[in-house]
PDB file of C-alpha atoms and ligand atoms in Angstrom:
ATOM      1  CA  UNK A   1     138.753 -30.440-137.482  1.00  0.00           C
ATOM      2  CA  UNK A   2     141.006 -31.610-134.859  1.00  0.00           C
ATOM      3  CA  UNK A   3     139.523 -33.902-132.056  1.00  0.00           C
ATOM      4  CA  UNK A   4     141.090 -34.068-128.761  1.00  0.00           C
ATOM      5  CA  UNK A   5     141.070 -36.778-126.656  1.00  0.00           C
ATOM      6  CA  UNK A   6     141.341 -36.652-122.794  1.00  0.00           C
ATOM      7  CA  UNK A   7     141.416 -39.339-120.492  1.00  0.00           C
ATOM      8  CA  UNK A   8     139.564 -38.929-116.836  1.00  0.00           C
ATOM      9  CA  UNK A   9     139.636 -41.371-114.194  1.00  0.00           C
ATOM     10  CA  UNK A  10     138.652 -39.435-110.395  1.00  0.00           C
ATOM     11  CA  UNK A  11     138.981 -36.306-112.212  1.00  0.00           C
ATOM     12  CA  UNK A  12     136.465 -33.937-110.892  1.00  0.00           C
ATOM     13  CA  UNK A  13     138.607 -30.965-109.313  1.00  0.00           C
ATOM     14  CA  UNK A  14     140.374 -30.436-112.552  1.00  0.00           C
ATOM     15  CA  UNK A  15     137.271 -30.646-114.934  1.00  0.00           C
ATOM     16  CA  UNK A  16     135.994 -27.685-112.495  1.00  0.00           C
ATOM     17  CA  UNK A  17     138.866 -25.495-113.819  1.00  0.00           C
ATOM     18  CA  UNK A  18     137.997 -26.333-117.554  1.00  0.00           C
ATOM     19  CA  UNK A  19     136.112 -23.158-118.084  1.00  0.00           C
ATOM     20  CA  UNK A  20     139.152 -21.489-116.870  1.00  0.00           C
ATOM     21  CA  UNK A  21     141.881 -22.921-117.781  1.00  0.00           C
ATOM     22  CA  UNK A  22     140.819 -25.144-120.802  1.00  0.00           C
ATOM     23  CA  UNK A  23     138.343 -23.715-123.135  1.00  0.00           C
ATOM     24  CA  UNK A  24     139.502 -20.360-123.140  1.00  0.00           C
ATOM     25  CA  UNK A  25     142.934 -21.104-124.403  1.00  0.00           C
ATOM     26  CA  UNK A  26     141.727 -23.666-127.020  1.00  0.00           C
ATOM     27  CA  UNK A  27     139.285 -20.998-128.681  1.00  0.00           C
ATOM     28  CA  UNK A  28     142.116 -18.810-128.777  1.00  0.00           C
ATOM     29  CA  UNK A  29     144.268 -21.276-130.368  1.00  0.00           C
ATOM     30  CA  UNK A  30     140.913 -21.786-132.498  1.00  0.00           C
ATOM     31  CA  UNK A  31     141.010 -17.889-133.622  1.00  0.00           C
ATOM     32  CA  UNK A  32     144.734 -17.777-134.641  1.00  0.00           C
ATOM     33  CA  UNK A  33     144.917 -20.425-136.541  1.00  0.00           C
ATOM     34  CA  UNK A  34     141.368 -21.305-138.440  1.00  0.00           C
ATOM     35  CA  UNK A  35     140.788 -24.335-137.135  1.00  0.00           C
ATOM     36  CA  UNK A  36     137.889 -26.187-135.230  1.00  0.00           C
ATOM     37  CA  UNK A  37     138.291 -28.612-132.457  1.00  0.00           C
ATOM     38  CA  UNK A  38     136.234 -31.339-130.804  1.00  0.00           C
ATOM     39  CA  UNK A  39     136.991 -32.743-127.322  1.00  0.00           C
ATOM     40  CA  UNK A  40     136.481 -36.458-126.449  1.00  0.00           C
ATOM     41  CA  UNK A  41     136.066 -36.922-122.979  1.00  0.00           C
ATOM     42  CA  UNK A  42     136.434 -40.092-122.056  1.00  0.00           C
ATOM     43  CA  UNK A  43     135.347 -41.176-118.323  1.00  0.00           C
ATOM     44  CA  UNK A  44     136.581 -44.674-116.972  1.00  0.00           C
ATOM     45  CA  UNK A  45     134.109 -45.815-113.906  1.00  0.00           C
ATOM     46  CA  UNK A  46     135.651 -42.891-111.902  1.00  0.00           C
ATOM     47  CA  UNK A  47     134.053 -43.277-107.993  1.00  0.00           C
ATOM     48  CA  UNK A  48     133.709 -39.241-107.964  1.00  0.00           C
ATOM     49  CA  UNK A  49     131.252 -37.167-109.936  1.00  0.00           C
ATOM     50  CA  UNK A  50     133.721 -36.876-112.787  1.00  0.00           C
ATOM     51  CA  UNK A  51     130.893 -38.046-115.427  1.00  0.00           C
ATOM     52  CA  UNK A  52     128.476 -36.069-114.699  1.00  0.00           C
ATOM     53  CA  UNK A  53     130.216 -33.152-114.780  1.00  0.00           C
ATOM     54  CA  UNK A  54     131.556 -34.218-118.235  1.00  0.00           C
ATOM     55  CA  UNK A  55     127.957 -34.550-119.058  1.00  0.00           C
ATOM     56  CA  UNK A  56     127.336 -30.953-117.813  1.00  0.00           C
ATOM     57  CA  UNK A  57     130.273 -29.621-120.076  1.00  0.00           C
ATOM     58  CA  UNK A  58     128.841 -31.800-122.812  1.00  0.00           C
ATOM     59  CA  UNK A  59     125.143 -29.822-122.266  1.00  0.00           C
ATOM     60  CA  UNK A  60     126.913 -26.442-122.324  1.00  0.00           C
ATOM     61  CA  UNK A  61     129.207 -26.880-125.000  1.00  0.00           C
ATOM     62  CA  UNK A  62     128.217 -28.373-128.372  1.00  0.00           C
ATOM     63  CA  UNK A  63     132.134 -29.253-129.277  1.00  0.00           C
ATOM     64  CA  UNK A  64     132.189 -31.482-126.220  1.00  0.00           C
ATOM     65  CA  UNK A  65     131.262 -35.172-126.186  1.00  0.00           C
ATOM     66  CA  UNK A  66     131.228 -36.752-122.757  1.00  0.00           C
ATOM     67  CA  UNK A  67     131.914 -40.845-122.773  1.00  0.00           C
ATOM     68  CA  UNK A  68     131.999 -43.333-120.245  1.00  0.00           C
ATOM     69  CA  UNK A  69     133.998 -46.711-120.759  1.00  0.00           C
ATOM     70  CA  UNK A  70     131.828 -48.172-117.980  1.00  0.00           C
ATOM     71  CA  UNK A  71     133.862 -50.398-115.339  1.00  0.00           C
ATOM     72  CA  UNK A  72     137.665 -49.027-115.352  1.00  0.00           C
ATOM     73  CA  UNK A  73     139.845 -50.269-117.429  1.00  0.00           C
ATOM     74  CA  UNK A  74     142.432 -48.189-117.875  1.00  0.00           C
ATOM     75  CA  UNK A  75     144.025 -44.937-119.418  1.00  0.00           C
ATOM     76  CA  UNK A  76     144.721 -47.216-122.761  1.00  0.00           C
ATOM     77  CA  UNK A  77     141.320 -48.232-123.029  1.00  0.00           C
ATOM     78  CA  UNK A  78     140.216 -45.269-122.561  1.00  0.00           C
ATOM     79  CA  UNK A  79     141.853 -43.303-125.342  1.00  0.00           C
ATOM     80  CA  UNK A  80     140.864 -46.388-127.313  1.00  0.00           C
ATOM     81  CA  UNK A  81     137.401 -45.792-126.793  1.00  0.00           C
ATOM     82  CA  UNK A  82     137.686 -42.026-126.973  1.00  0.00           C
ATOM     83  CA  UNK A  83     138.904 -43.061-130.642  1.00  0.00           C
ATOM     84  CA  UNK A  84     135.707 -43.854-131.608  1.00  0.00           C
ATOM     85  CA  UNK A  85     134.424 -40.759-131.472  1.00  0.00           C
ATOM     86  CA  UNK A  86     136.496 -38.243-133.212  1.00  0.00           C
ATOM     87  CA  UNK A  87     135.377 -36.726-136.079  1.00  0.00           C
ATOM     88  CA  UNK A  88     138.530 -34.866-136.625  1.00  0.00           C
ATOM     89  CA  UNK A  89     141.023 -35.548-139.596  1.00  0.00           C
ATOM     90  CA  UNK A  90     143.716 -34.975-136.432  1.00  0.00           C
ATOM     91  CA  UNK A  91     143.685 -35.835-133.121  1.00  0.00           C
ATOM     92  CA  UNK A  92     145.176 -34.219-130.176  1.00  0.00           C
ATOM     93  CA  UNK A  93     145.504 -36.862-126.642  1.00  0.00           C
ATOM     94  CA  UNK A  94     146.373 -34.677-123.693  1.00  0.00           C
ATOM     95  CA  UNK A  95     146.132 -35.614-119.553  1.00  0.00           C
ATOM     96  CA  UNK A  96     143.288 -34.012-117.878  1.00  0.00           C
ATOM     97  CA  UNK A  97     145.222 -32.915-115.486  1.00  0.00           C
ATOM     98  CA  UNK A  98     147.039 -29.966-118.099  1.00  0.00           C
ATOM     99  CA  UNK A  99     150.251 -30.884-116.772  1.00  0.00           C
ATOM    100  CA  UNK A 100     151.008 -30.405-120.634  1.00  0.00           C
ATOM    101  CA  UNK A 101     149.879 -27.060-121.138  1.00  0.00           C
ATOM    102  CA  UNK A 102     146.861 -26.663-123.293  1.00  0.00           C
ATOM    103  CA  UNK A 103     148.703 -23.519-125.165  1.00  0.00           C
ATOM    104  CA  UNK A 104     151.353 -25.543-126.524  1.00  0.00           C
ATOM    105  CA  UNK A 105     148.571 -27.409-128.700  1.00  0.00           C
ATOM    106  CA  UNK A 106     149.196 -24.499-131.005  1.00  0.00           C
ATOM    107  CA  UNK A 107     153.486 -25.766-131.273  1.00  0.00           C
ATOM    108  CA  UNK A 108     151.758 -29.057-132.023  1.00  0.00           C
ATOM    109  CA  UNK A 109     149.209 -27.667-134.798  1.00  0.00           C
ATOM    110  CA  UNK A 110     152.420 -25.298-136.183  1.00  0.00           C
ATOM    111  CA  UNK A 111     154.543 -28.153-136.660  1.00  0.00           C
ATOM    112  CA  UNK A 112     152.263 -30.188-138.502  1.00  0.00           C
ATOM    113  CA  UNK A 113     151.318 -27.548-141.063  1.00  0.00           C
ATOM    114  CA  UNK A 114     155.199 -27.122-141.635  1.00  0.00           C
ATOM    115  CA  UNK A 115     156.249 -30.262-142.533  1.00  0.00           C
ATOM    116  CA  UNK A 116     152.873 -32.669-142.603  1.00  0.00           C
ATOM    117  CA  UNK A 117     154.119 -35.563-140.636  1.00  0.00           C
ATOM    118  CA  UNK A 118     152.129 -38.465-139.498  1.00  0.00           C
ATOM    119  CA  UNK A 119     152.829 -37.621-135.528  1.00  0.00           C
ATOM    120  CA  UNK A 120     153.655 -34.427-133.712  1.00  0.00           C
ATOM    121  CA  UNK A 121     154.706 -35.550-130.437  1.00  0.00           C
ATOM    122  CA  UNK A 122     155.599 -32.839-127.869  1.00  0.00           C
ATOM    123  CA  UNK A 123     158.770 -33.615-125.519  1.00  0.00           C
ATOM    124  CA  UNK A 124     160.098 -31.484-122.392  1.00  0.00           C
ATOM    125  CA  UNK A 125     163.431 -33.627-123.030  1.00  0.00           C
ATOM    126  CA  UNK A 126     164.130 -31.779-125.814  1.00  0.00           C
ATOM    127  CA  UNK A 127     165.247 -28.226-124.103  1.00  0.00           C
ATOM    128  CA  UNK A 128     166.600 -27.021-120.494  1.00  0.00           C
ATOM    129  CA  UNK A 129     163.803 -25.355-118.422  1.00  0.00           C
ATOM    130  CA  UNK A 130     160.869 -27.263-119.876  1.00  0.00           C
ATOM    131  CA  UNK A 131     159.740 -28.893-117.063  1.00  0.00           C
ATOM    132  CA  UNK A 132     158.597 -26.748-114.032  1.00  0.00           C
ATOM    133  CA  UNK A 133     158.350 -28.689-110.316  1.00  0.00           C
ATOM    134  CA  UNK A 134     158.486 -32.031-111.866  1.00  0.00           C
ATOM    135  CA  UNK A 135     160.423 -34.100-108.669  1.00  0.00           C
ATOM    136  CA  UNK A 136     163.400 -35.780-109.427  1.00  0.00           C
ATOM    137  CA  UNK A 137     161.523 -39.031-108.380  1.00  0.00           C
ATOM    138  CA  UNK A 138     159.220 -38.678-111.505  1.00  0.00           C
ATOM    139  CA  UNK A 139     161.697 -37.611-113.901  1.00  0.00           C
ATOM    140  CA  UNK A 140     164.453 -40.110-113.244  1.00  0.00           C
ATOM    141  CA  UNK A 141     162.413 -43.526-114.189  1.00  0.00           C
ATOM    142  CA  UNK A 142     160.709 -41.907-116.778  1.00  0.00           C
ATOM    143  CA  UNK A 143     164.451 -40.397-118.501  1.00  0.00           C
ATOM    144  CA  UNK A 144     165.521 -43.726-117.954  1.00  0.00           C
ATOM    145  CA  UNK A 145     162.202 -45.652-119.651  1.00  0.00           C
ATOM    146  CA  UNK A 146     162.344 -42.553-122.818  1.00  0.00           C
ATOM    147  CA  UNK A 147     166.249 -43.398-122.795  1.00  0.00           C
ATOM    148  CA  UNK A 148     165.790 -47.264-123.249  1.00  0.00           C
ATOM    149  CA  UNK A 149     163.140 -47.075-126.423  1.00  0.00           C
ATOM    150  CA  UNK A 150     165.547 -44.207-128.104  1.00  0.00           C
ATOM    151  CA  UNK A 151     168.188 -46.760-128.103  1.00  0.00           C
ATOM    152  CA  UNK A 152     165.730 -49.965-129.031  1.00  0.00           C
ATOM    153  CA  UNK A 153     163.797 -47.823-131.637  1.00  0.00           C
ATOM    154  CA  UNK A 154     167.074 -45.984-133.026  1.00  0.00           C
ATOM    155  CA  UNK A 155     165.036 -42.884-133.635  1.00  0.00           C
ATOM    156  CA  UNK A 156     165.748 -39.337-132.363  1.00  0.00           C
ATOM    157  CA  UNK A 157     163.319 -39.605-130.175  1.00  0.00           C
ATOM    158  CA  UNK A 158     163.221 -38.251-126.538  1.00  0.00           C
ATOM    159  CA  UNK A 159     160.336 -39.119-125.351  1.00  0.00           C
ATOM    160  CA  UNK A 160     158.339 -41.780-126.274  1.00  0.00           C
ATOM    161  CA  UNK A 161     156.158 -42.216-122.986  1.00  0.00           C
ATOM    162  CA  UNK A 162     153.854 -39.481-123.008  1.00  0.00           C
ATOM    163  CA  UNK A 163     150.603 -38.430-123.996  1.00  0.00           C
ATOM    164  CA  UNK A 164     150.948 -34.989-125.399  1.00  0.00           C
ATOM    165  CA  UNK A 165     151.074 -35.833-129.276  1.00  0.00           C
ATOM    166  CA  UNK A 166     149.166 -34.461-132.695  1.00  0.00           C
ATOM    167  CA  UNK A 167     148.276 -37.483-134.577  1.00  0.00           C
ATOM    168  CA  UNK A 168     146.822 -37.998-138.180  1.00  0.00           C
ATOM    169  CA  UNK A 169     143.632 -39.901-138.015  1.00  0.00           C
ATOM    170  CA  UNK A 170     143.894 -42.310-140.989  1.00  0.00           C
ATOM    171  CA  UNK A 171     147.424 -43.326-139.370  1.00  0.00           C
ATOM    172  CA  UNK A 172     146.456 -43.893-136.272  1.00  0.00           C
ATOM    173  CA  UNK A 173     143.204 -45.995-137.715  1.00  0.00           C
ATOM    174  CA  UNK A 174     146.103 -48.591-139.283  1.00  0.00           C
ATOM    175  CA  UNK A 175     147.408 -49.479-136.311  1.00  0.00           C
ATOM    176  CA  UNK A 176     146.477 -52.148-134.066  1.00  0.00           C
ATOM    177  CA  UNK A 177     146.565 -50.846-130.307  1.00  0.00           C
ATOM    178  CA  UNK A 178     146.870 -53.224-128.098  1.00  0.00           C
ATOM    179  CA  UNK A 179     148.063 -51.305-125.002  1.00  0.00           C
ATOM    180  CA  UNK A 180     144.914 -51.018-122.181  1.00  0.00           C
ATOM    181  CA  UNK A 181     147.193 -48.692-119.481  1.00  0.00           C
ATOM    182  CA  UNK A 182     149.893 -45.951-119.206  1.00  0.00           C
ATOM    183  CA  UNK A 183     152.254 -47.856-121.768  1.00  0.00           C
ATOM    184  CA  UNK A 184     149.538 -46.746-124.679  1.00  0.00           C
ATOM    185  CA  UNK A 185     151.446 -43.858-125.768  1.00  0.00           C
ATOM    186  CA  UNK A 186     154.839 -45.578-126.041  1.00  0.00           C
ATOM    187  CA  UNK A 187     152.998 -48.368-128.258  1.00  0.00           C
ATOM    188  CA  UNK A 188     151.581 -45.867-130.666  1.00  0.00           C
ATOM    189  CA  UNK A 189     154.758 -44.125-130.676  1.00  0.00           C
ATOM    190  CA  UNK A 190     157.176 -47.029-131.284  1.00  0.00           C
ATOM    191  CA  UNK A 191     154.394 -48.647-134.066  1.00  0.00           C
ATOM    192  CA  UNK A 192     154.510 -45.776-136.333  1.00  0.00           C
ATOM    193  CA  UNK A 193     158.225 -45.696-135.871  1.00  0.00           C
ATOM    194  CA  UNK A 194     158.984 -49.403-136.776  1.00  0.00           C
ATOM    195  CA  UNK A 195     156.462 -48.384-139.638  1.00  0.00           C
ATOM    196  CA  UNK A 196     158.433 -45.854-141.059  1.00  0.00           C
ATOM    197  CA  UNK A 197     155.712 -43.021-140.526  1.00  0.00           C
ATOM    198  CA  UNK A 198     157.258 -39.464-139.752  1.00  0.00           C
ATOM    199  CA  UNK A 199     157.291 -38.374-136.015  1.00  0.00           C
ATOM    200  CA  UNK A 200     158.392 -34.897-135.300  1.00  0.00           C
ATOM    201  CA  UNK A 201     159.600 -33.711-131.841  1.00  0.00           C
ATOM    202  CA  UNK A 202     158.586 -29.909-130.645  1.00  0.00           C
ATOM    203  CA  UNK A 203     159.628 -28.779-127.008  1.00  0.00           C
ATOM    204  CA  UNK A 204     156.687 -27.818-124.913  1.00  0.00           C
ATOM    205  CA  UNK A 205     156.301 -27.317-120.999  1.00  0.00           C
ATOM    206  CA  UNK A 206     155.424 -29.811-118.284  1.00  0.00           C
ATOM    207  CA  UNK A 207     154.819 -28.966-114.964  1.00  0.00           C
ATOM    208  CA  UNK A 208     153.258 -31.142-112.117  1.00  0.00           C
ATOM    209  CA  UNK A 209     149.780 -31.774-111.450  1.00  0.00           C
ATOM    210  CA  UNK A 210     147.912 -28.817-109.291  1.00  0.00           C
ATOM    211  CA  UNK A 211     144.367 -30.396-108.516  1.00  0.00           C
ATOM    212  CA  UNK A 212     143.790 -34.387-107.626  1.00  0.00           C
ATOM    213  CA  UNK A 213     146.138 -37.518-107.354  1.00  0.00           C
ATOM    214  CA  UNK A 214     148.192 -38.960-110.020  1.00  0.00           C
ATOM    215  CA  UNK A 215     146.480 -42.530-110.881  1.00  0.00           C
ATOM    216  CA  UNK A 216     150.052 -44.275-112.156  1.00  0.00           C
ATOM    217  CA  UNK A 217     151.126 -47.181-110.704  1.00  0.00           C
ATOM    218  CA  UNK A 218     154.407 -46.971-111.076  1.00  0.00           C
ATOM    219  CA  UNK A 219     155.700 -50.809-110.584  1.00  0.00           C
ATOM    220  CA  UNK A 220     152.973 -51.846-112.969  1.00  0.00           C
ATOM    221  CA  UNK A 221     154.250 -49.536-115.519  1.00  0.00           C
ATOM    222  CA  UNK A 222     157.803 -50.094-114.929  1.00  0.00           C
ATOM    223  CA  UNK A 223     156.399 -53.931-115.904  1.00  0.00           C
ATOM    224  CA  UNK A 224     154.450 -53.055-118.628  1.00  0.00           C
ATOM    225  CA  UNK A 225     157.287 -50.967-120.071  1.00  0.00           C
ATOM    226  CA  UNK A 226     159.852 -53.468-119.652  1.00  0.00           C
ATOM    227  CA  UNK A 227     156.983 -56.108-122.078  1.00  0.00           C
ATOM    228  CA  UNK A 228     156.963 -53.699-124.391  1.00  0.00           C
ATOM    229  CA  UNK A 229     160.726 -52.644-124.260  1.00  0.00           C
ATOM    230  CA  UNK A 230     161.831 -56.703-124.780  1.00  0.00           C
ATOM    231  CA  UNK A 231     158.527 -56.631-127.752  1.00  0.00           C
ATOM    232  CA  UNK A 232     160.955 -54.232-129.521  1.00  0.00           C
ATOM    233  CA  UNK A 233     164.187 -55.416-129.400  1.00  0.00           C
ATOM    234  CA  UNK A 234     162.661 -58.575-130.672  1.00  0.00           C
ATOM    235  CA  UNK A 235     161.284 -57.676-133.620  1.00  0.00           C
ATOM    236  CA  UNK A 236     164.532 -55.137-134.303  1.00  0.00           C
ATOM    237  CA  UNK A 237     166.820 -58.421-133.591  1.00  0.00           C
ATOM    238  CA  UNK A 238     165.054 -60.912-134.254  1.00  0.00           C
ATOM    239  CA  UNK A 239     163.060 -59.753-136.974  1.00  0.00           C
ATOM    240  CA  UNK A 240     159.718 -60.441-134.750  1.00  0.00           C
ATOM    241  CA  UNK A 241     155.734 -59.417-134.942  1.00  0.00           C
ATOM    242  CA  UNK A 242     154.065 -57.968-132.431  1.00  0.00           C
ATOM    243  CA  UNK A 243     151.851 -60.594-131.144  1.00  0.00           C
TER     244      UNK A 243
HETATM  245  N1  LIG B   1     139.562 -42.836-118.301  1.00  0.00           N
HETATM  246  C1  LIG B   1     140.672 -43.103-117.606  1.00  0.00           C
HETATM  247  N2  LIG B   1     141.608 -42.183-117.504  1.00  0.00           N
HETATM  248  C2  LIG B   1     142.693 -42.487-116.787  1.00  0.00           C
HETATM  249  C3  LIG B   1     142.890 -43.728-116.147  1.00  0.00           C
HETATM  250  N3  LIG B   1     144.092 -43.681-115.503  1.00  0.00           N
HETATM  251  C4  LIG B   1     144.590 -42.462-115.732  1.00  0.00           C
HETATM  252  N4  LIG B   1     143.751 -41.745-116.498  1.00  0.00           N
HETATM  253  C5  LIG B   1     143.919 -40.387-116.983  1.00  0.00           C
HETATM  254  O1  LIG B   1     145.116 -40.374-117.723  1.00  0.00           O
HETATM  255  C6  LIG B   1     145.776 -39.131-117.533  1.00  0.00           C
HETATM  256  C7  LIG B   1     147.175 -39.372-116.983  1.00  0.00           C
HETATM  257  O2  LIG B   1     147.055 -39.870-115.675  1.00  0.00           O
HETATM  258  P1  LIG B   1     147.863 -39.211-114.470  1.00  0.00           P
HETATM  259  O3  LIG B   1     147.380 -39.832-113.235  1.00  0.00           O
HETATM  260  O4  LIG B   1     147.831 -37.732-114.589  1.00  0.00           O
HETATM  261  O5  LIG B   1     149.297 -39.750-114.799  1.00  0.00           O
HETATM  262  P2  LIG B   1     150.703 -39.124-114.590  1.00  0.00           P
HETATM  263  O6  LIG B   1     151.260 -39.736-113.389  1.00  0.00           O
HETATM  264  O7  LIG B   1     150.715 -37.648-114.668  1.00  0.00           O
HETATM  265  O8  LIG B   1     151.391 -39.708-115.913  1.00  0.00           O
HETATM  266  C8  LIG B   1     152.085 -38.973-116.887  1.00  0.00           C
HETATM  267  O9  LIG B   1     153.145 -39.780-117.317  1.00  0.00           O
HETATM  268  C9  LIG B   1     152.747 -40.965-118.011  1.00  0.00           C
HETATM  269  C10 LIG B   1     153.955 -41.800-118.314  1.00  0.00           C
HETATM  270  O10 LIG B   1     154.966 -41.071-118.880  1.00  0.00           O
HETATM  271  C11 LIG B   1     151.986 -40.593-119.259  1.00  0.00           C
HETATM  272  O11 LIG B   1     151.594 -41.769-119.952  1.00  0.00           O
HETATM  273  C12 LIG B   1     150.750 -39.808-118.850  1.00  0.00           C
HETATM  274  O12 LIG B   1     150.051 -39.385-120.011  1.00  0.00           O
HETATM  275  C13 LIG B   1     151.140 -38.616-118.027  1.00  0.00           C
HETATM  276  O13 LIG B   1     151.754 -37.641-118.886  1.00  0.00           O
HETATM  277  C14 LIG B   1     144.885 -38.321-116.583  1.00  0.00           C
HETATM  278  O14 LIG B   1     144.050 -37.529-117.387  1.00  0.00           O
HETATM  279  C15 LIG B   1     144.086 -39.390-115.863  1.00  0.00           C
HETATM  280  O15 LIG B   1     142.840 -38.954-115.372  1.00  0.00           O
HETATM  281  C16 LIG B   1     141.869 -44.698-116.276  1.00  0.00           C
HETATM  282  O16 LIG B   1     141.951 -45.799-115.757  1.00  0.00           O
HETATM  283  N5  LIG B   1     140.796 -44.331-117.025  1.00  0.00           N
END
């Protein structure tokens, strides 16, 4: 089984398109290639009806499990919690947004069966013409950010920010997150790196957000990088931990 965690703060015009856009392309994905998926739907003390209509998703589906992380607390936190939860031997973490498209799960699941690594991460670095109305304002810092940890981690890497990944369960269960916000996947990324575990790299699309606001702060994560960033160079230089 492979669960799939999704984050949702203020989410509730994109959970409306779920039935659309969501579960239709998952089953397929489900049919072609054998296997059976669980989503984790994590809720953060969103202001708008976003939990409840988790919890109506959760009635009419029996694969979906609707959580709530109470106050907010943050996107970290909450794929921490969603953790919890999965029943899968693999996990999936996408945005609830599908600015990664849900198809390209299927690159992610094709990849691991071909070489069994410990991470499939998906990257729209990797090829021209993956990345569809994404503004030059979003990809600059974030080329710049993926740029910095290629160089700190010395891996192949190119992109180490975001959430779109395939994970195996038992390696993600040996790692201590610490991350609570955006930085989360760039933790996880650059822990099983440092760790020696295998990370593979598949292109897949991402285009920009259609329904509801973006909740990144973008100073705070430019600070929270940077912490993590100077973490790494001082345990590659100065043969450091991570506390
Ligand atoms: N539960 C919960 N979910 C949250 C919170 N903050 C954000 N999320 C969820 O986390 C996902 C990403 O948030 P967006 O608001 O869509 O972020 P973005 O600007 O598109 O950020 C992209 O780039 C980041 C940095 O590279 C990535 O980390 C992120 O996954 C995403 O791909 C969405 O599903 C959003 O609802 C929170 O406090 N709580």
């Amino acid at each position: 089984m492979i669960s799939i965690v999704i984050p949702l703060y203020n989410e509730r015009d994109n959970i409306l398109t779920y039935r659309d856009e969501l579960f239709p392309k998952i089953d397929r994905i489900a049919g072609a290639t054998g296997e059976s998926f669980q989503y984790v739907m994590v809720d953060d003390g969103s202001r708008d009806d976003t939990y409840p209509l988790l919890q109506g998703l959760a009635r009419e589906r029996s694969d979906v499990i609707a959580v709530t992380n109470g106050t907010n607390k943050g996107m970290g936190a909450a794929i921490k919690h969603g953790l919890q939860y999965c029943k899968g031997d693999l996990v999936v973490t996408m945005d609830s947004d599908l600015t990664f498209r849900p198809e390209d799960v299927e690159a992610l699941i094709a990849a691991y069966r071909a070489s069994h690594p410990d991470c499939v991460s998906g990257s729209p670095y990797l090829e021209q013409g993956l990345m569809e109305e994404v503004s030059f304002i979003r990809f600059l810092p974030s080329k710049v950010v993926n740029t910095l940890y290629q160089i700190l981690l010395g891996a192949k890497i190119t992109c180490v920010s975001p959430i779109f990944r395939l994970y195996r369960k038992d390696v993600l269960d040996e790692i201590r997150i610490q991350s609570n916000n955006f930085e989360i996947n760039a933790e996880i990324l650059a822990k099983l790196i440092l760790n020696g575990r295998s990370v593979v790299e598949v292109p897949v699309v991402l285009h920009t957000r259609r329904y509801g606001e973006s909740k990144i702060n973008v100073s705070k994560e430019i600070r929270n990088h940077v912490r993590l960033l100077t973490k790494i160079f001082k345990i590659r230089v100065f043969k450091g931990n991570w506390d």
